[in-house]
Amino acid sequence: MALPDDEEGTTVANGHPPANGYLPVPGDAPAGKVSAETQNGPKAGCLALNGVSRDSPKAPSGALDRPKTPLAPEEETQARLLPKDPGEQTPAVEGTLVPRTALSARRFLVLLIFSLYSMVNAFQWIQYSIISNVFEGFYNVSSLHIDWLSMVYMLAYVPLIFPATWLLDTRGLRLTALLGSGLNCLGAWIKCGSVQQHLFWVTMLGQCLCSVAQVFILGLPSHIASVWFGPKEVSTACATAVLGNQLGTAVGFLLPPVLVPNTQNNTQLLACNISTMFYGTSAVSTLLFILTVIAFKEKPQYPPSQAQAVLQDSPPGEYSYGKSIRNLFKNIPFVLLLITYGIMTGAFYSVSTLLNQIILTYYKGEEVNAGRIGLTLVLAGMVGSILCGLWLDYTKTYKHTTLTVYILSFVGMVIFTFTLNLGHIIIVFVTGGLLGFFMTGYLPLGFEFAVEITYPESEGTSSGLLNAAAQIFGILFTLAQGKLTSDYSPTGGNIFLCVWMFVGIILTALIKSDLKRHNINKGITNGDIKAVPVDSPTDEESKTILMSKQSESAI
C-alpha cells in the first residue's frame, strides 16, 4: 500500500540530518567546514544549487553585509557536493546551501512491482515458442506463424520506442509504468478469447498488445535505478530490475510444457490446458496492474544521489527530446555500444525463440527438457546479472567488465554450438547454463555502461535506443538463424551468431570509457551540468581555455 509523502520512510544519505531539503553552510565557517546541525532560523541570502537566492529580499542584515563575490564555475560545482562518506568534509563556499540526498524505503516496493509485471510480460513473449509444435498443431499454422508470435515483440519495439521514451521524459515514470502494466494486462485477457482453432488472429492481437506493453517496460530498469537508488546500489538495482524480465523468460521456458503437454490427439483437452495457462496469466497481470496503480510513485521526496540532485536542479525549460537524441547519436562510444548491445541481445533473443526447434532436431520428443534447458539458460543468466551488478557497484570498471563478459559469451556460444550433437542432453544443460550466465548477465551491463557514458542525457532514452537495436538485430538474427536451421542444421545457424558476436567483441574494445555520472557523484566535474552536445571541447587544452574564459566572466 502506498504511503503518503509525510509518512514515507527515508534514510538520509551518509548520516546528514534534514534541513528543509538543504544543509546550510554557516557564513562564519571556514571553507570546507560544514555544520551538521539543523538550522531553524532564516536562510535568506544563501544561494540555492544554481546560485540563485531561494528566499525573499528580506534578509538578515548580517547576511546582507557579507561580500557578494560571484563564484567561479568550478567553485560553484564544488559547493554542490555532499560528503562521500560519514565524517568526510564537504567542499563549500560561504553562504552556500548544499542539497540533501536521502534514500527512500519505497524504492524497494517500486522495484519489486516493476520486476513482477516485467516478469509476466516476458513470460507472455516466450510462452508460444517453447512449445511451438503444440501451437502449430492446435491452430494448424506453420512454424513461421508461431515464430512471429515471438518476433512481434521485437517488431513493435522499433517504431514505438521514440514516442515511448518521449513520454517517459516528458510525462514521467508513473504514467509509463501504468501503460506498460495496463497493456500487458489487456493483452493477456484478449488471449483468453482465442482458445479455438480458427482464432489464431485473436491470439496474435493479444500478443501485439503485450508487445506494445513491452515498449513501456524494457527501457525502465536504468531509469528506476537512477531515480530511486543511491550510487552504491544503482547497478545492483538495475540488474535486479532486468532480473524480473529474465525470470519471466525462465518461467516461460518452464511452465508451458508442463501446463500444455503435447496432446494433439485430444483437441478438447489441449484447448482446456491452453485456456488454463491464459486465464492464470490474466489473473496475475490484473493483480500487478492494481498494485502499480496503488503503489507506483514518480520519484522519491529527495534525490538519492548527487548526480540526480544536479539533474533535478537544472532548469526544466532547457530540456529538448530532439536535442537529446541528436546528442546520443553524436556520442561515438554510445553508437558503438548501441551496435554491440544489439548484437549480443539479438543473439540471445534468437536462441531463445528457436531453442525448441534446435533441441528437437537432435533430441526427438524432448519438449519438456527443451523448456528445462531454456530455464537453465535464464536462471544462470539471472545469477550472472546480479553478480555483474554487484561487481560494477564495487569496482566501477564498466568497460573492462563489459568486454570480459562479451568475450566469455562468445566462448560459451562456440562451446554450445559444437556440443549440441553429441547425443547427451545433460551436456546441453551444462553448456546452455554457461552460455546463459554470460549472455544474459550482459544485459544490465549494457544499460549501466550507457548511462555512464551518456550522462546527463535521460536514462530512459539511452536504454530505449539500446533495446531498439536489440529488437532489430533480434528480428534479423531470428529470421536468418531460423532459415539456416531449417535448410541446413542448427550448427549452421549458431555459427552465424558466433561470427556476429566476434564482431561485437572488436567493437566493444573500441569503446572509450568516460564515466560521467560516476565522476559527478565523486565530485569530479567542471562547470554546470546540462545537456551539452558531445562535440564540446574534451581535450586538455580546450578545457583549459574554456575554464579560463568562465573564470574571467565570473570575475
PDB file of N, CA, C and O in Angstrom, residues 193-252:
ATOM      1  N   GLY A 193      -9.706 -15.207 -25.080  1.00  0.00           N
ATOM      2  CA  GLY A 193     -10.773 -15.416 -26.053  1.00  0.00           C
ATOM      3  C   GLY A 193     -10.300 -16.056 -27.340  1.00  0.00           C
ATOM      4  O   GLY A 193     -11.052 -16.078 -28.324  1.00  0.00           O
ATOM      5  N   SER A 194      -9.055 -16.562 -27.361  1.00  0.00           N
ATOM      6  CA  SER A 194      -8.502 -17.114 -28.608  1.00  0.00           C
ATOM      7  C   SER A 194      -8.358 -18.627 -28.571  1.00  0.00           C
ATOM      8  O   SER A 194      -7.702 -19.200 -29.435  1.00  0.00           O
ATOM      9  N   VAL A 195      -8.953 -19.295 -27.572  1.00  0.00           N
ATOM     10  CA  VAL A 195      -8.720 -20.731 -27.408  1.00  0.00           C
ATOM     11  C   VAL A 195      -9.694 -21.535 -28.279  1.00  0.00           C
ATOM     12  O   VAL A 195     -10.492 -22.337 -27.792  1.00  0.00           O
ATOM     13  N   GLN A 196      -9.672 -21.250 -29.561  1.00  0.00           N
ATOM     14  CA  GLN A 196     -10.365 -22.041 -30.570  1.00  0.00           C
ATOM     15  C   GLN A 196      -9.447 -22.119 -31.782  1.00  0.00           C
ATOM     16  O   GLN A 196      -8.689 -21.192 -32.057  1.00  0.00           O
ATOM     17  N   GLN A 197      -9.531 -23.225 -32.496  1.00  0.00           N
ATOM     18  CA  GLN A 197      -8.532 -23.497 -33.527  1.00  0.00           C
ATOM     19  C   GLN A 197      -8.538 -22.490 -34.671  1.00  0.00           C
ATOM     20  O   GLN A 197      -7.522 -22.326 -35.341  1.00  0.00           O
ATOM     21  N   HIS A 198      -9.660 -21.828 -34.881  1.00  0.00           N
ATOM     22  CA  HIS A 198      -9.723 -20.885 -36.002  1.00  0.00           C
ATOM     23  C   HIS A 198      -9.450 -19.446 -35.567  1.00  0.00           C
ATOM     24  O   HIS A 198      -9.600 -18.524 -36.373  1.00  0.00           O
ATOM     25  N   LEU A 199      -9.051 -19.238 -34.323  1.00  0.00           N
ATOM     26  CA  LEU A 199      -8.879 -17.880 -33.799  1.00  0.00           C
ATOM     27  C   LEU A 199      -7.402 -17.523 -33.569  1.00  0.00           C
ATOM     28  O   LEU A 199      -7.059 -16.860 -32.595  1.00  0.00           O
ATOM     29  N   PHE A 200      -6.557 -17.947 -34.481  1.00  0.00           N
ATOM     30  CA  PHE A 200      -5.142 -17.581 -34.355  1.00  0.00           C
ATOM     31  C   PHE A 200      -4.961 -16.069 -34.380  1.00  0.00           C
ATOM     32  O   PHE A 200      -4.112 -15.520 -33.673  1.00  0.00           O
ATOM     33  N   TRP A 201      -5.774 -15.378 -35.184  1.00  0.00           N
ATOM     34  CA  TRP A 201      -5.629 -13.921 -35.304  1.00  0.00           C
ATOM     35  C   TRP A 201      -5.945 -13.226 -33.987  1.00  0.00           C
ATOM     36  O   TRP A 201      -5.399 -12.151 -33.703  1.00  0.00           O
ATOM     37  N   VAL A 202      -6.812 -13.819 -33.147  1.00  0.00           N
ATOM     38  CA  VAL A 202      -7.120 -13.225 -31.842  1.00  0.00           C
ATOM     39  C   VAL A 202      -5.921 -13.343 -30.903  1.00  0.00           C
ATOM     40  O   VAL A 202      -5.571 -12.393 -30.194  1.00  0.00           O
ATOM     41  N   THR A 203      -5.290 -14.497 -30.902  1.00  0.00           N
ATOM     42  CA  THR A 203      -4.103 -14.650 -30.046  1.00  0.00           C
ATOM     43  C   THR A 203      -2.973 -13.745 -30.537  1.00  0.00           C
ATOM     44  O   THR A 203      -2.193 -13.232 -29.735  1.00  0.00           O
ATOM     45  N   MET A 204      -2.894 -13.539 -31.843  1.00  0.00           N
ATOM     46  CA  MET A 204      -1.896 -12.607 -32.380  1.00  0.00           C
ATOM     47  C   MET A 204      -2.211 -11.172 -31.946  1.00  0.00           C
ATOM     48  O   MET A 204      -1.297 -10.400 -31.613  1.00  0.00           O
ATOM     49  N   LEU A 205      -3.496 -10.803 -31.913  1.00  0.00           N
ATOM     50  CA  LEU A 205      -3.886  -9.473 -31.451  1.00  0.00           C
ATOM     51  C   LEU A 205      -3.487  -9.260 -29.995  1.00  0.00           C
ATOM     52  O   LEU A 205      -2.929  -8.220 -29.633  1.00  0.00           O
ATOM     53  N   GLY A 206      -3.772 -10.245 -29.151  1.00  0.00           N
ATOM     54  CA  GLY A 206      -3.376 -10.131 -27.754  1.00  0.00           C
ATOM     55  C   GLY A 206      -1.870 -10.030 -27.592  1.00  0.00           C
ATOM     56  O   GLY A 206      -1.364  -9.246 -26.777  1.00  0.00           O
ATOM     57  N   GLN A 207      -1.140 -10.814 -28.400  1.00  0.00           N
ATOM     58  CA  GLN A 207       0.316 -10.762 -28.335  1.00  0.00           C
ATOM     59  C   GLN A 207       0.846  -9.418 -28.813  1.00  0.00           C
ATOM     60  O   GLN A 207       1.857  -8.921 -28.295  1.00  0.00           O
ATOM     61  N   CYS A 208       0.170  -8.819 -29.780  1.00  0.00           N
ATOM     62  CA  CYS A 208       0.581  -7.491 -30.254  1.00  0.00           C
ATOM     63  C   CYS A 208       0.450  -6.450 -29.135  1.00  0.00           C
ATOM     64  O   CYS A 208       1.318  -5.590 -28.962  1.00  0.00           O
ATOM     65  N   LEU A 209      -0.642  -6.516 -28.370  1.00  0.00           N
ATOM     66  CA  LEU A 209      -0.803  -5.581 -27.260  1.00  0.00           C
ATOM     67  C   LEU A 209       0.276  -5.802 -26.193  1.00  0.00           C
ATOM     68  O   LEU A 209       0.806  -4.842 -25.630  1.00  0.00           O
ATOM     69  N   CYS A 210       0.601  -7.047 -25.926  1.00  0.00           N
ATOM     70  CA  CYS A 210       1.683  -7.337 -24.972  1.00  0.00           C
ATOM     71  C   CYS A 210       3.015  -6.805 -25.489  1.00  0.00           C
ATOM     72  O   CYS A 210       3.853  -6.349 -24.702  1.00  0.00           O
ATOM     73  N   SER A 211       3.205  -6.870 -26.796  1.00  0.00           N
ATOM     74  CA  SER A 211       4.461  -6.360 -27.369  1.00  0.00           C
ATOM     75  C   SER A 211       4.532  -4.845 -27.254  1.00  0.00           C
ATOM     76  O   SER A 211       5.612  -4.275 -27.059  1.00  0.00           O
ATOM     77  N   VAL A 212       3.389  -4.148 -27.365  1.00  0.00           N
ATOM     78  CA  VAL A 212       3.370  -2.706 -27.163  1.00  0.00           C
ATOM     79  C   VAL A 212       3.661  -2.390 -25.698  1.00  0.00           C
ATOM     80  O   VAL A 212       4.388  -1.441 -25.382  1.00  0.00           O
ATOM     81  N   ALA A 213       3.118  -3.200 -24.790  1.00  0.00           N
ATOM     82  CA  ALA A 213       3.404  -3.010 -23.361  1.00  0.00           C
ATOM     83  C   ALA A 213       4.897  -3.115 -23.090  1.00  0.00           C
ATOM     84  O   ALA A 213       5.451  -2.379 -22.259  1.00  0.00           O
ATOM     85  N   GLN A 214       5.549  -4.031 -23.800  1.00  0.00           N
ATOM     86  CA  GLN A 214       6.985  -4.219 -23.605  1.00  0.00           C
ATOM     87  C   GLN A 214       7.772  -2.946 -23.893  1.00  0.00           C
ATOM     88  O   GLN A 214       8.802  -2.694 -23.266  1.00  0.00           O
ATOM     89  N   VAL A 215       7.280  -2.123 -24.821  1.00  0.00           N
ATOM     90  CA  VAL A 215       7.975  -0.881 -25.159  1.00  0.00           C
ATOM     91  C   VAL A 215       8.054   0.037 -23.936  1.00  0.00           C
ATOM     92  O   VAL A 215       9.032   0.770 -23.760  1.00  0.00           O
ATOM     93  N   PHE A 216       7.033  -0.018 -23.082  1.00  0.00           N
ATOM     94  CA  PHE A 216       6.999   0.818 -21.889  1.00  0.00           C
ATOM     95  C   PHE A 216       7.637   0.120 -20.680  1.00  0.00           C
ATOM     96  O   PHE A 216       7.566   0.632 -19.563  1.00  0.00           O
ATOM     97  N   ILE A 217       8.260  -1.036 -20.902  1.00  0.00           N
ATOM     98  CA  ILE A 217       8.851  -1.798 -19.803  1.00  0.00           C
ATOM     99  C   ILE A 217      10.367  -1.895 -19.930  1.00  0.00           C
ATOM    100  O   ILE A 217      11.099  -1.621 -18.968  1.00  0.00           O
ATOM    101  N   LEU A 218      10.856  -2.272 -21.108  1.00  0.00           N
ATOM    102  CA  LEU A 218      12.268  -2.615 -21.242  1.00  0.00           C
ATOM    103  C   LEU A 218      13.211  -1.446 -20.972  1.00  0.00           C
ATOM    104  O   LEU A 218      14.343  -1.651 -20.552  1.00  0.00           O
ATOM    105  N   GLY A 219      12.770  -0.210 -21.201  1.00  0.00           N
ATOM    106  CA  GLY A 219      13.657   0.924 -21.003  1.00  0.00           C
ATOM    107  C   GLY A 219      13.684   1.472 -19.588  1.00  0.00           C
ATOM    108  O   GLY A 219      14.431   2.418 -19.309  1.00  0.00           O
ATOM    109  N   LEU A 220      12.906   0.883 -18.671  1.00  0.00           N
ATOM    110  CA  LEU A 220      12.782   1.461 -17.336  1.00  0.00           C
ATOM    111  C   LEU A 220      13.830   1.023 -16.303  1.00  0.00           C
ATOM    112  O   LEU A 220      14.025   1.741 -15.323  1.00  0.00           O
ATOM    113  N   PRO A 221      14.475  -0.150 -16.409  1.00  0.00           N
ATOM    114  CA  PRO A 221      15.382  -0.560 -15.329  1.00  0.00           C
ATOM    115  C   PRO A 221      16.429   0.477 -14.938  1.00  0.00           C
ATOM    116  O   PRO A 221      16.589   0.790 -13.745  1.00  0.00           O
ATOM    117  N   SER A 222      17.157   1.028 -15.908  1.00  0.00           N
ATOM    118  CA  SER A 222      18.196   2.000 -15.560  1.00  0.00           C
ATOM    119  C   SER A 222      17.588   3.301 -15.051  1.00  0.00           C
ATOM    120  O   SER A 222      18.170   3.972 -14.184  1.00  0.00           O
ATOM    121  N   HIS A 223      16.400   3.668 -15.559  1.00  0.00           N
ATOM    122  CA  HIS A 223      15.746   4.900 -15.100  1.00  0.00           C
ATOM    123  C   HIS A 223      15.278   4.748 -13.655  1.00  0.00           C
ATOM    124  O   HIS A 223      15.497   5.640 -12.819  1.00  0.00           O
ATOM    125  N   ILE A 224      14.652   3.629 -13.328  1.00  0.00           N
ATOM    126  CA  ILE A 224      14.218   3.381 -11.953  1.00  0.00           C
ATOM    127  C   ILE A 224      15.411   3.336 -11.017  1.00  0.00           C
ATOM    128  O   ILE A 224      15.390   3.908  -9.916  1.00  0.00           O
ATOM    129  N   ALA A 225      16.486   2.674 -11.447  1.00  0.00           N
ATOM    130  CA  ALA A 225      17.678   2.573 -10.601  1.00  0.00           C
ATOM    131  C   ALA A 225      18.282   3.947 -10.329  1.00  0.00           C
ATOM    132  O   ALA A 225      18.662   4.259  -9.197  1.00  0.00           O
ATOM    133  N   SER A 226      18.358   4.794 -11.344  1.00  0.00           N
ATOM    134  CA  SER A 226      18.972   6.113 -11.169  1.00  0.00           C
ATOM    135  C   SER A 226      18.108   7.047 -10.327  1.00  0.00           C
ATOM    136  O   SER A 226      18.618   7.790  -9.497  1.00  0.00           O
ATOM    137  N   VAL A 227      16.789   7.005 -10.543  1.00  0.00           N
ATOM    138  CA  VAL A 227      15.887   7.937  -9.863  1.00  0.00           C
ATOM    139  C   VAL A 227      15.651   7.545  -8.405  1.00  0.00           C
ATOM    140  O   VAL A 227      15.470   8.416  -7.548  1.00  0.00           O
ATOM    141  N   TRP A 228      15.701   6.251  -8.092  1.00  0.00           N
ATOM    142  CA  TRP A 228      15.314   5.792  -6.762  1.00  0.00           C
ATOM    143  C   TRP A 228      16.472   5.281  -5.903  1.00  0.00           C
ATOM    144  O   TRP A 228      16.327   5.211  -4.666  1.00  0.00           O
ATOM    145  N   PHE A 229      17.609   4.926  -6.487  1.00  0.00           N
ATOM    146  CA  PHE A 229      18.657   4.246  -5.725  1.00  0.00           C
ATOM    147  C   PHE A 229      19.939   5.067  -5.676  1.00  0.00           C
ATOM    148  O   PHE A 229      20.258   5.820  -6.591  1.00  0.00           O
ATOM    149  N   GLY A 230      20.683   4.885  -4.583  1.00  0.00           N
ATOM    150  CA  GLY A 230      21.922   5.612  -4.357  1.00  0.00           C
ATOM    151  C   GLY A 230      23.064   5.104  -5.208  1.00  0.00           C
ATOM    152  O   GLY A 230      22.987   4.037  -5.820  1.00  0.00           O
ATOM    153  N   PRO A 231      24.184   5.847  -5.236  1.00  0.00           N
ATOM    154  CA  PRO A 231      25.299   5.497  -6.126  1.00  0.00           C
ATOM    155  C   PRO A 231      25.961   4.166  -5.801  1.00  0.00           C
ATOM    156  O   PRO A 231      26.567   3.555  -6.676  1.00  0.00           O
ATOM    157  N   LYS A 232      25.835   3.703  -4.561  1.00  0.00           N
ATOM    158  CA  LYS A 232      26.472   2.441  -4.188  1.00  0.00           C
ATOM    159  C   LYS A 232      25.579   1.235  -4.440  1.00  0.00           C
ATOM    160  O   LYS A 232      25.992   0.105  -4.186  1.00  0.00           O
ATOM    161  N   GLU A 233      24.371   1.461  -4.928  1.00  0.00           N
ATOM    162  CA  GLU A 233      23.450   0.355  -5.170  1.00  0.00           C
ATOM    163  C   GLU A 233      22.761   0.449  -6.524  1.00  0.00           C
ATOM    164  O   GLU A 233      21.932  -0.386  -6.858  1.00  0.00           O
ATOM    165  N   VAL A 234      23.134   1.460  -7.321  1.00  0.00           N
ATOM    166  CA  VAL A 234      22.391   1.720  -8.557  1.00  0.00           C
ATOM    167  C   VAL A 234      22.563   0.588  -9.570  1.00  0.00           C
ATOM    168  O   VAL A 234      21.600   0.178 -10.229  1.00  0.00           O
ATOM    169  N   SER A 235      23.762   0.045  -9.707  1.00  0.00           N
ATOM    170  CA  SER A 235      23.983  -1.032 -10.682  1.00  0.00           C
ATOM    171  C   SER A 235      23.287  -2.317 -10.245  1.00  0.00           C
ATOM    172  O   SER A 235      22.730  -3.048 -11.070  1.00  0.00           O
ATOM    173  N   THR A 236      23.318  -2.602  -8.945  1.00  0.00           N
ATOM    174  CA  THR A 236      22.625  -3.775  -8.436  1.00  0.00           C
ATOM    175  C   THR A 236      21.121  -3.639  -8.631  1.00  0.00           C
ATOM    176  O   THR A 236      20.433  -4.605  -8.976  1.00  0.00           O
ATOM    177  N   ALA A 237      20.583  -2.424  -8.411  1.00  0.00           N
ATOM    178  CA  ALA A 237      19.149  -2.188  -8.612  1.00  0.00           C
ATOM    179  C   ALA A 237      18.772  -2.383 -10.079  1.00  0.00           C
ATOM    180  O   ALA A 237      17.731  -2.985 -10.394  1.00  0.00           O
ATOM    181  N   CYS A 238      19.595  -1.887 -10.986  1.00  0.00           N
ATOM    182  CA  CYS A 238      19.330  -2.066 -12.415  1.00  0.00           C
ATOM    183  C   CYS A 238      19.349  -3.547 -12.785  1.00  0.00           C
ATOM    184  O   CYS A 238      18.482  -4.034 -13.521  1.00  0.00           O
ATOM    185  N   ALA A 239      20.336  -4.277 -12.246  1.00  0.00           N
ATOM    186  CA  ALA A 239      20.422  -5.712 -12.521  1.00  0.00           C
ATOM    187  C   ALA A 239      19.196  -6.439 -11.981  1.00  0.00           C
ATOM    188  O   ALA A 239      18.683  -7.366 -12.613  1.00  0.00           O
ATOM    189  N   THR A 240      18.701  -6.012 -10.809  1.00  0.00           N
ATOM    190  CA  THR A 240      17.518  -6.644 -10.230  1.00  0.00           C
ATOM    191  C   THR A 240      16.284  -6.375 -11.077  1.00  0.00           C
ATOM    192  O   THR A 240      15.432  -7.250 -11.267  1.00  0.00           O
ATOM    193  N   ALA A 241      16.165  -5.148 -11.608  1.00  0.00           N
ATOM    194  CA  ALA A 241      15.036  -4.823 -12.477  1.00  0.00           C
ATOM    195  C   ALA A 241      15.075  -5.655 -13.759  1.00  0.00           C
ATOM    196  O   ALA A 241      14.040  -6.142 -14.231  1.00  0.00           O
ATOM    197  N   VAL A 242      16.264  -5.809 -14.319  1.00  0.00           N
ATOM    198  CA  VAL A 242      16.416  -6.665 -15.504  1.00  0.00           C
ATOM    199  C   VAL A 242      16.128  -8.118 -15.142  1.00  0.00           C
ATOM    200  O   VAL A 242      15.598  -8.895 -15.942  1.00  0.00           O
ATOM    201  N   LEU A 243      16.464  -8.466 -13.898  1.00  0.00           N
ATOM    202  CA  LEU A 243      16.267  -9.829 -13.411  1.00  0.00           C
ATOM    203  C   LEU A 243      14.812 -10.271 -13.527  1.00  0.00           C
ATOM    204  O   LEU A 243      14.517 -11.425 -13.856  1.00  0.00           O
ATOM    205  N   GLY A 244      13.870  -9.333 -13.264  1.00  0.00           N
ATOM    206  CA  GLY A 244      12.463  -9.683 -13.374  1.00  0.00           C
ATOM    207  C   GLY A 244      12.107 -10.145 -14.767  1.00  0.00           C
ATOM    208  O   GLY A 244      11.379 -11.142 -14.947  1.00  0.00           O
ATOM    209  N   ASN A 245      12.624  -9.447 -15.782  1.00  0.00           N
ATOM    210  CA  ASN A 245      12.354  -9.842 -17.161  1.00  0.00           C
ATOM    211  C   ASN A 245      12.959 -11.201 -17.465  1.00  0.00           C
ATOM    212  O   ASN A 245      12.341 -12.046 -18.132  1.00  0.00           O
ATOM    213  N   GLN A 246      14.146 -11.433 -16.958  1.00  0.00           N
ATOM    214  CA  GLN A 246      14.801 -12.720 -17.174  1.00  0.00           C
ATOM    215  C   GLN A 246      14.048 -13.846 -16.470  1.00  0.00           C
ATOM    216  O   GLN A 246      13.918 -14.949 -17.009  1.00  0.00           O
ATOM    217  N   LEU A 247      13.553 -13.552 -15.270  1.00  0.00           N
ATOM    218  CA  LEU A 247      12.790 -14.556 -14.537  1.00  0.00           C
ATOM    219  C   LEU A 247      11.519 -14.929 -15.297  1.00  0.00           C
ATOM    220  O   LEU A 247      11.117 -16.098 -15.323  1.00  0.00           O
ATOM    221  N   GLY A 248      10.893 -13.923 -15.936  1.00  0.00           N
ATOM    222  CA  GLY A 248       9.714 -14.218 -16.747  1.00  0.00           C
ATOM    223  C   GLY A 248      10.039 -15.141 -17.904  1.00  0.00           C
ATOM    224  O   GLY A 248       9.266 -16.058 -18.231  1.00  0.00           O
ATOM    225  N   THR A 249      11.190 -14.920 -18.521  1.00  0.00           N
ATOM    226  CA  THR A 249      11.622 -15.814 -19.600  1.00  0.00           C
ATOM    227  C   THR A 249      11.852 -17.221 -19.071  1.00  0.00           C
ATOM    228  O   THR A 249      11.485 -18.211 -19.712  1.00  0.00           O
ATOM    229  N   ALA A 250      12.448 -17.301 -17.867  1.00  0.00           N
ATOM    230  CA  ALA A 250      12.694 -18.612 -17.257  1.00  0.00           C
ATOM    231  C   ALA A 250      11.390 -19.340 -16.977  1.00  0.00           C
ATOM    232  O   ALA A 250      11.240 -20.536 -17.288  1.00  0.00           O
ATOM    233  N   VAL A 251      10.412 -18.627 -16.410  1.00  0.00           N
ATOM    234  CA  VAL A 251       9.102 -19.235 -16.149  1.00  0.00           C
ATOM    235  C   VAL A 251       8.426 -19.609 -17.469  1.00  0.00           C
ATOM    236  O   VAL A 251       7.731 -20.634 -17.565  1.00  0.00           O
ATOM    237  N   GLY A 252       8.649 -18.771 -18.498  1.00  0.00           N
ATOM    238  CA  GLY A 252       8.095 -19.078 -19.810  1.00  0.00           C
ATOM    239  C   GLY A 252       8.681 -20.334 -20.425  1.00  0.00           C
ATOM    240  O   GLY A 252       8.015 -21.023 -21.222  1.00  0.00           O
TER     241      GLY A 252
END
